[in-house]
mmCIF file of C-alpha atoms in Angstrom:
data_model
loop_
_atom_site.group_PDB
_atom_site.id
_atom_site.type_symbol
_atom_site.label_atom_id
_atom_site.label_comp_id
_atom_site.label_asym_id
_atom_site.label_seq_id
_atom_site.Cartn_x
_atom_site.Cartn_y
_atom_site.Cartn_z
ATOM 1 C CA GLY A 153 0.000 0.000 0.000
ATOM 2 C CA ASN A 154 0.908 3.665 0.058
ATOM 3 C CA GLN A 155 0.823 6.187 2.870
ATOM 4 C CA ILE A 156 1.144 9.924 2.602
ATOM 5 C CA THR A 157 2.745 12.163 5.221
ATOM 6 C CA ARG A 158 1.863 15.841 5.117
ATOM 7 C CA ILE A 159 3.622 18.600 7.033
ATOM 8 C CA MET A 160 2.112 22.078 7.068
ATOM 9 C CA CYS A 161 4.061 25.136 8.195
ATOM 10 C CA THR A 162 2.027 27.096 10.753
ATOM 11 C CA GLU A 163 3.651 30.394 9.701
ATOM 12 C CA CYS A 164 3.303 30.473 5.901
ATOM 13 C CA GLY A 165 0.934 27.556 5.273
ATOM 14 C CA TYR A 166 3.364 25.714 2.971
ATOM 15 C CA LEU A 167 2.338 22.061 2.622
ATOM 16 C CA SER A 168 4.974 19.363 2.128
ATOM 17 C CA GLU A 169 3.777 15.905 1.019
ATOM 18 C CA ARG A 170 5.766 12.676 0.963
ATOM 19 C CA LYS A 171 4.288 9.480 -0.396
ATOM 20 C CA GLU A 172 5.802 6.212 0.811
ATOM 21 C CA GLU A 173 5.149 2.621 -0.124
ATOM 22 C CA TYR A 174 4.705 0.125 2.704
ATOM 23 C CA LYS A 175 4.680 -3.642 2.845
ATOM 24 C CA ASP A 176 3.416 -3.708 6.416
ATOM 25 C CA LEU A 177 2.437 -1.158 9.035
ATOM 26 C CA THR A 178 4.031 -0.879 12.468
ATOM 27 C CA LEU A 179 1.582 0.164 15.157
ATOM 28 C CA ALA A 180 2.496 1.482 18.601
ATOM 29 C CA MET A 181 1.406 -0.422 21.699
ATOM 30 C CA GLU A 182 2.943 1.816 24.352
ATOM 31 C CA ASN A 183 0.108 4.324 24.837
ATOM 32 C CA THR A 184 -2.742 2.227 23.452
ATOM 33 C CA SER A 185 -4.707 -0.810 24.537
ATOM 34 C CA ASP A 186 -6.167 -1.995 21.252
ATOM 35 C CA LEU A 187 -5.749 -2.063 17.491
ATOM 36 C CA VAL A 188 -8.246 0.736 16.787
ATOM 37 C CA ALA A 189 -6.450 3.136 19.158
ATOM 38 C CA SER A 190 -3.101 2.219 17.575
ATOM 39 C CA PHE A 191 -4.428 3.086 14.112
ATOM 40 C CA ARG A 192 -5.740 6.375 15.512
ATOM 41 C CA GLU A 193 -2.320 7.159 16.974
ATOM 42 C CA LEU A 194 -0.641 6.356 13.641
ATOM 43 C CA THR A 195 -2.876 8.817 11.768
ATOM 44 C CA ASN A 196 -3.427 11.560 14.373
ATOM 45 C CA PHE A 197 -2.278 15.118 13.746
ATOM 46 C CA GLU A 198 0.927 15.943 15.589
ATOM 47 C CA VAL A 199 2.233 19.420 16.349
ATOM 48 C CA MET A 200 5.979 19.648 15.763
ATOM 49 C CA ARG A 201 7.517 22.097 18.214
ATOM 50 C CA GLY A 202 10.550 22.536 20.397
ATOM 51 C CA SER A 203 13.316 20.112 19.460
ATOM 52 C CA GLU A 204 11.072 18.619 16.752
ATOM 53 C CA MET A 205 10.486 21.865 14.843
ATOM 54 C CA TYR A 206 10.219 21.606 11.062
ATOM 55 C CA ARG A 207 12.604 23.344 8.666
ATOM 56 C CA CYS A 208 10.283 25.090 6.206
ATOM 57 C CA SER A 209 11.799 25.552 2.752
ATOM 58 C CA GLN A 210 9.594 28.606 2.122
ATOM 59 C CA CYS A 211 10.348 30.392 5.396
ATOM 60 C CA ALA A 212 14.005 29.211 5.332
ATOM 61 C CA LYS A 213 13.961 28.561 9.086
ATOM 62 C CA LYS A 214 12.751 26.139 11.725
ATOM 63 C CA VAL A 215 9.075 26.623 12.520
ATOM 64 C CA GLU A 216 6.226 24.921 14.317
ATOM 65 C CA ALA A 217 4.315 22.663 11.967
ATOM 66 C CA VAL A 218 1.510 20.111 11.916
ATOM 67 C CA ARG A 219 2.212 16.593 10.660
ATOM 68 C CA SER A 220 -0.253 13.878 9.693
ATOM 69 C CA THR A 221 -0.049 10.485 8.043
ATOM 70 C CA LYS A 222 -2.896 8.834 6.148
ATOM 71 C CA LEU A 223 -3.149 5.623 4.178
ATOM 72 C CA GLN A 224 -3.778 6.149 0.454
ATOM 73 C CA ASP A 225 -3.721 2.717 -1.106
ATOM 74 C CA ILE A 226 -4.407 -0.254 1.085
ATOM 75 C CA PRO A 227 -3.716 -3.850 0.121
ATOM 76 C CA PRO A 228 -6.343 -6.613 0.122
ATOM 77 C CA VAL A 229 -4.278 -8.313 2.847
ATOM 78 C CA LEU A 230 -2.896 -5.933 5.457
ATOM 79 C CA THR A 231 0.124 -7.038 7.501
ATOM 80 C CA LEU A 232 0.580 -5.347 10.870
ATOM 81 C CA SER A 233 3.565 -5.365 13.208
ATOM 82 C CA LEU A 234 3.167 -4.318 16.803
ATOM 83 C CA ALA A 235 5.912 -2.168 18.325
ATOM 84 C CA ARG A 236 6.210 -4.220 21.517
ATOM 85 C CA PHE A 237 9.599 -2.896 22.596
ATOM 86 C CA VAL A 238 10.118 0.541 24.125
ATOM 87 C CA TYR A 239 13.188 2.348 25.367
ATOM 88 C CA ASN A 240 13.180 3.055 29.097
ATOM 89 C CA ARG A 241 14.974 6.375 29.643
ATOM 90 C CA LYS A 242 15.474 5.661 33.344
ATOM 91 C CA THR A 243 17.246 2.318 32.930
ATOM 92 C CA TYR A 244 18.676 3.008 29.440
ATOM 93 C CA ARG A 245 17.369 -0.364 28.296
ATOM 94 C CA ARG A 246 14.898 -1.731 25.812
ATOM 95 C CA GLU A 247 11.882 -3.318 27.469
ATOM 96 C CA LYS A 248 9.210 -5.610 26.075
ATOM 97 C CA LEU A 249 5.578 -4.623 26.603
ATOM 98 C CA THR A 250 3.607 -7.588 27.914
ATOM 99 C CA LYS A 251 0.230 -5.970 28.499
ATOM 100 C CA LYS A 252 -2.993 -7.207 26.935
ATOM 101 C CA PHE A 253 -3.775 -5.798 23.507
ATOM 102 C CA LYS A 254 -7.256 -6.161 22.004
ATOM 103 C CA PHE A 255 -8.014 -7.072 18.389
ATOM 104 C CA PRO A 256 -11.584 -6.443 17.229
ATOM 105 C CA LEU A 257 -13.247 -9.053 15.012
ATOM 106 C CA SER A 258 -13.425 -6.432 12.270
ATOM 107 C CA ILE A 259 -12.014 -2.960 11.736
ATOM 108 C CA ASP A 260 -13.092 -0.036 9.586
ATOM 109 C CA LEU A 261 -10.155 2.166 8.588
ATOM 110 C CA GLU A 262 -12.244 5.065 7.243
ATOM 111 C CA GLY A 263 -10.687 7.654 9.575
ATOM 112 C CA CYS A 264 -7.175 6.516 8.604
ATOM 113 C CA LEU A 265 -7.666 6.752 4.857
ATOM 114 C CA ASP A 266 -6.966 9.499 2.349
ATOM 115 C CA ILE A 267 -9.117 7.965 -0.377
ATOM 116 C CA PRO A 268 -11.785 10.281 -1.859
ATOM 117 C CA GLU A 269 -14.080 7.517 -3.150
ATOM 118 C CA TYR A 270 -14.024 5.413 0.005
ATOM 119 C CA LYS A 271 -16.767 2.782 0.174
ATOM 120 C CA LYS A 272 -17.337 0.912 3.429
ATOM 121 C CA SER A 273 -18.399 -2.216 1.604
ATOM 122 C CA SER A 274 -14.980 -2.826 0.108
ATOM 123 C CA GLN A 275 -11.781 -0.899 0.624
ATOM 124 C CA GLY A 276 -10.650 -0.202 4.169
ATOM 125 C CA TYR A 277 -12.740 -2.809 5.955
ATOM 126 C CA TYR A 278 -10.948 -5.879 7.294
ATOM 127 C CA THR A 279 -12.747 -8.795 8.917
ATOM 128 C CA SER A 280 -10.223 -11.633 9.327
ATOM 129 C CA TRP A 281 -7.101 -11.889 11.450
ATOM 130 C CA LYS A 282 -4.167 -14.224 11.579
ATOM 131 C CA VAL A 283 -1.845 -13.612 14.482
ATOM 132 C CA ALA A 284 1.797 -14.575 14.081
ATOM 133 C CA PHE A 285 3.944 -14.982 17.160
ATOM 134 C CA ASP A 286 7.648 -14.404 17.476
ATOM 135 C CA GLU A 287 9.911 -17.422 18.076
ATOM 136 C CA ALA A 288 10.075 -16.940 21.862
ATOM 137 C CA GLU A 289 6.281 -16.968 22.101
ATOM 138 C CA LYS A 290 6.088 -20.089 19.909
ATOM 139 C CA GLU A 291 8.601 -21.828 22.153
ATOM 140 C CA ARG A 292 6.709 -20.834 25.311
ATOM 141 C CA LEU A 293 3.446 -22.187 23.856
ATOM 142 C CA ALA A 294 5.149 -25.444 22.791
ATOM 143 C CA LEU A 295 6.607 -25.944 26.289
ATOM 144 C CA GLU A 296 3.222 -25.194 27.846
ATOM 145 C CA LYS A 297 1.558 -27.787 25.574
ATOM 146 C CA GLU A 298 4.257 -30.374 26.371
ATOM 147 C CA LYS A 299 3.763 -29.793 30.117
ATOM 148 C CA LYS A 300 -0.020 -30.257 29.807
ATOM 149 C CA GLU A 301 0.493 -33.505 27.882
ATOM 150 C CA LYS A 302 2.930 -34.818 30.535
ATOM 151 C CA ASP A 303 0.535 -33.824 33.332
ATOM 152 C CA ALA A 304 -2.338 -35.608 31.562
ATOM 153 C CA ALA A 305 -0.196 -38.753 31.071
ATOM 154 C CA ARG A 306 0.840 -38.676 34.758
ATOM 155 C CA GLN A 307 -2.812 -38.291 35.788
ATOM 156 C CA ARG A 308 -3.811 -41.318 33.643
ATOM 157 C CA LYS A 309 -1.051 -43.443 35.200
ATOM 158 C CA GLN A 310 -2.121 -42.440 38.714
ATOM 159 C CA GLU A 311 -5.728 -43.343 37.910
ATOM 160 C CA GLU A 312 -4.641 -46.734 36.470
ATOM 161 C CA TRP A 313 -2.492 -47.409 39.533
ATOM 162 C CA ALA A 314 -5.392 -46.467 41.855
ATOM 163 C CA LYS A 315 -7.726 -48.891 40.022
ATOM 164 C CA GLY A 316 -5.172 -51.700 40.414
ATOM 165 C CA GLN A 317 -5.020 -51.302 44.216
#
């Protein structure tokens, strides 16, 4: 798909646009609790000020500006990555977020799109999910399954032994 990032100078009104192709989208988890909120955060307007001021080519100086990102072309299959690691400024370490994160059964991306002829019935509406885990999560689930199988086998042996007594 394609996304477009727009930055507007608050002094002269100059509008800069940059179109970028994406294969997948990375959504923040740090300040959100679900997929819808993460999409909102991705496409919210952001005021660039202080150390993040924008260098306007028309004003020839750093100025406050407003930045927004919208999705222009979306693929029939949308791949999402969750930004589950954050940098802790107190410990100077990367930390993994382990909080619960909700996925709705369907999602309408209308507010995230920059598509003039948007139709809810087709483009921008996703209804199926496949969740892929990282290798550590796969290993944890495999060990958990193995433990349950061993516990069940042990329980069967105890029951057989008890019947034989």
